[in-house]
mmCIF file of C-alpha atoms in Angstrom:
data_model
loop_
_atom_site.group_PDB
_atom_site.id
_atom_site.type_symbol
_atom_site.label_atom_id
_atom_site.label_comp_id
_atom_site.label_asym_id
_atom_site.label_seq_id
_atom_site.Cartn_x
_atom_site.Cartn_y
_atom_site.Cartn_z
ATOM 1 C CA MET Z 1 -0.031 0.005 -0.003
ATOM 2 C CA TRP Z 2 1.329 3.452 -0.877
ATOM 3 C CA HIS Z 3 0.880 6.255 1.609
ATOM 4 C CA GLU Z 4 2.590 9.540 2.395
ATOM 5 C CA LYS Z 5 5.550 9.402 4.709
ATOM 6 C CA ALA Z 6 4.362 9.575 8.303
ATOM 7 C CA SER Z 7 5.982 9.859 11.699
ATOM 8 C CA PRO Z 8 8.171 6.934 12.803
ATOM 9 C CA LYS Z 9 5.442 5.878 15.280
ATOM 10 C CA THR Z 10 2.820 5.775 12.557
ATOM 11 C CA GLU Z 11 5.150 4.061 10.094
ATOM 12 C CA ILE Z 12 5.974 1.304 12.531
ATOM 13 C CA LEU Z 13 2.262 0.727 13.324
ATOM 14 C CA ILE Z 14 1.444 0.576 9.615
ATOM 15 C CA THR Z 15 4.314 -1.855 9.037
ATOM 16 C CA MET Z 16 3.345 -4.114 11.975
ATOM 17 C CA ALA Z 17 -0.379 -4.051 11.319
ATOM 18 C CA GLY Z 18 -0.029 -5.939 7.981
ATOM 19 C CA PRO Z 19 1.505 -9.072 9.452
ATOM 20 C CA PHE Z 20 -0.837 -9.026 12.446
ATOM 21 C CA ALA Z 21 -3.851 -8.758 10.153
ATOM 22 C CA GLU Z 22 -2.485 -11.637 8.061
ATOM 23 C CA ALA Z 23 -1.926 -13.692 11.252
ATOM 24 C CA ARG Z 24 -5.485 -13.025 12.366
ATOM 25 C CA PHE Z 25 -6.731 -14.296 8.939
ATOM 26 C CA THR Z 26 -4.336 -17.206 8.362
ATOM 27 C CA GLY Z 27 -3.246 -18.119 11.888
ATOM 28 C CA ARG Z 28 0.417 -17.606 11.014
ATOM 29 C CA LEU Z 29 2.500 -14.537 11.761
ATOM 30 C CA LEU Z 30 4.810 -13.847 8.840
ATOM 31 C CA CYS Z 31 6.877 -10.697 8.575
ATOM 32 C CA ALA Z 32 8.497 -10.022 5.213
ATOM 33 C CA GLY Z 33 12.176 -9.098 5.153
ATOM 34 C CA ASP Z 34 11.435 -5.496 4.062
ATOM 35 C CA ASP Z 35 8.905 -5.099 6.858
ATOM 36 C CA GLU Z 36 11.368 -6.341 9.455
ATOM 37 C CA ALA Z 37 14.071 -4.042 8.112
ATOM 38 C CA ASN Z 38 11.647 -1.082 8.298
ATOM 39 C CA ILE Z 39 10.615 -1.968 11.838
ATOM 40 C CA THR Z 40 14.251 -2.333 12.989
ATOM 41 C CA SER Z 41 15.101 1.056 11.385
ATOM 42 C CA ALA Z 42 12.128 2.841 12.901
ATOM 43 C CA MET Z 43 12.794 1.373 16.339
ATOM 44 C CA THR Z 44 16.103 3.290 16.518
ATOM 45 C CA GLN Z 45 14.082 6.535 16.486
ATOM 46 C CA LEU Z 46 11.537 5.556 19.138
ATOM 47 C CA PRO Z 47 11.771 5.597 22.938
ATOM 48 C CA GLU Z 48 9.336 2.785 23.661
ATOM 49 C CA PRO Z 49 10.229 -0.927 23.318
ATOM 50 C CA ARG Z 50 9.110 -2.941 20.306
ATOM 51 C CA GLU Z 51 6.530 -4.804 22.442
ATOM 52 C CA HIS Z 52 4.719 -1.480 23.039
ATOM 53 C CA TYR Z 53 4.166 -1.001 19.298
ATOM 54 C CA GLU Z 54 3.331 -4.638 18.710
ATOM 55 C CA ALA Z 55 0.577 -4.445 21.329
ATOM 56 C CA LYS Z 56 -0.767 -1.231 19.832
ATOM 57 C CA ALA Z 57 -0.731 -2.638 16.290
ATOM 58 C CA LYS Z 58 -2.537 -5.822 17.449
ATOM 59 C CA THR Z 59 -5.180 -3.640 19.160
ATOM 60 C CA LEU Z 60 -5.613 -1.486 16.012
ATOM 61 C CA VAL Z 61 -6.095 -4.565 13.869
ATOM 62 C CA ALA Z 62 -8.658 -6.008 16.300
ATOM 63 C CA GLU Z 63 -10.557 -2.697 16.506
ATOM 64 C CA SER Z 64 -10.443 -2.246 12.736
ATOM 65 C CA TRP Z 65 -11.070 -5.810 11.681
ATOM 66 C CA ARG Z 66 -14.371 -5.175 9.913
ATOM 67 C CA ALA Z 67 -12.836 -2.349 7.889
ATOM 68 C CA ILE Z 68 -9.883 -4.536 7.022
ATOM 69 C CA GLU Z 69 -12.238 -7.266 5.736
ATOM 70 C CA ILE Z 70 -14.233 -4.820 3.656
ATOM 71 C CA VAL Z 71 -11.098 -3.226 2.126
ATOM 72 C CA ALA Z 72 -9.674 -6.660 1.337
ATOM 73 C CA GLU Z 73 -12.933 -7.723 -0.320
ATOM 74 C CA GLU Z 74 -13.052 -4.545 -2.375
ATOM 75 C CA LEU Z 75 -9.450 -5.115 -3.443
ATOM 76 C CA LEU Z 76 -10.329 -8.595 -4.621
ATOM 77 C CA ILE Z 77 -13.304 -7.334 -6.585
ATOM 78 C CA GLY Z 78 -11.618 -4.162 -7.924
ATOM 79 C CA ALA Z 79 -8.530 -5.650 -9.530
ATOM 80 C CA GLY Z 80 -6.303 -4.894 -6.516
ATOM 81 C CA ARG Z 81 -6.735 -1.122 -6.402
ATOM 82 C CA LEU Z 82 -8.765 1.286 -4.279
ATOM 83 C CA TYR Z 83 -8.411 5.008 -4.591
ATOM 84 C CA GLY Z 84 -9.431 7.961 -2.332
ATOM 85 C CA PRO Z 85 -13.244 8.027 -2.362
ATOM 86 C CA MET Z 86 -13.565 4.339 -2.968
ATOM 87 C CA LEU Z 87 -11.304 3.580 -0.001
ATOM 88 C CA ASP Z 88 -13.153 6.080 2.208
ATOM 89 C CA LEU Z 89 -16.498 4.473 1.273
ATOM 90 C CA ALA Z 90 -15.234 0.991 2.013
ATOM 91 C CA ILE Z 91 -13.972 2.113 5.431
ATOM 92 C CA CYS Z 92 -17.226 3.976 6.175
ATOM 93 C CA CYS Z 93 -19.211 0.840 5.398
ATOM 94 C CA ALA Z 94 -17.349 -0.846 8.288
ATOM 95 C CA ALA Z 95 -18.585 1.680 10.878
ATOM 96 C CA PRO Z 96 -20.962 0.320 13.509
ATOM 97 C CA GLY Z 97 -24.534 0.551 12.226
ATOM 98 C CA ALA Z 98 -23.468 0.866 8.602
ATOM 99 C CA PRO Z 99 -25.322 -1.363 6.081
#
């Protein structure tokens, strides 16, 4: 996924969330080499231990699971791409009480 460069804290959460979401779906935690390199690099700029960010990323995935499922489904239907308004709509559909 492409996104604008964010703070090291946000970058590490984004990087960790992917493998945690995959683990929730498949039951296996796999972290690609590039992800691990990005995590290791970002950790040098952050005061909290890695476990702090892992716990936060797991919580974000759990809290956002419905949105993750909807976005994944839309990516499968839409040839692997979602842009601006389409992504916003997919995420809004995951809000509690949404159809």
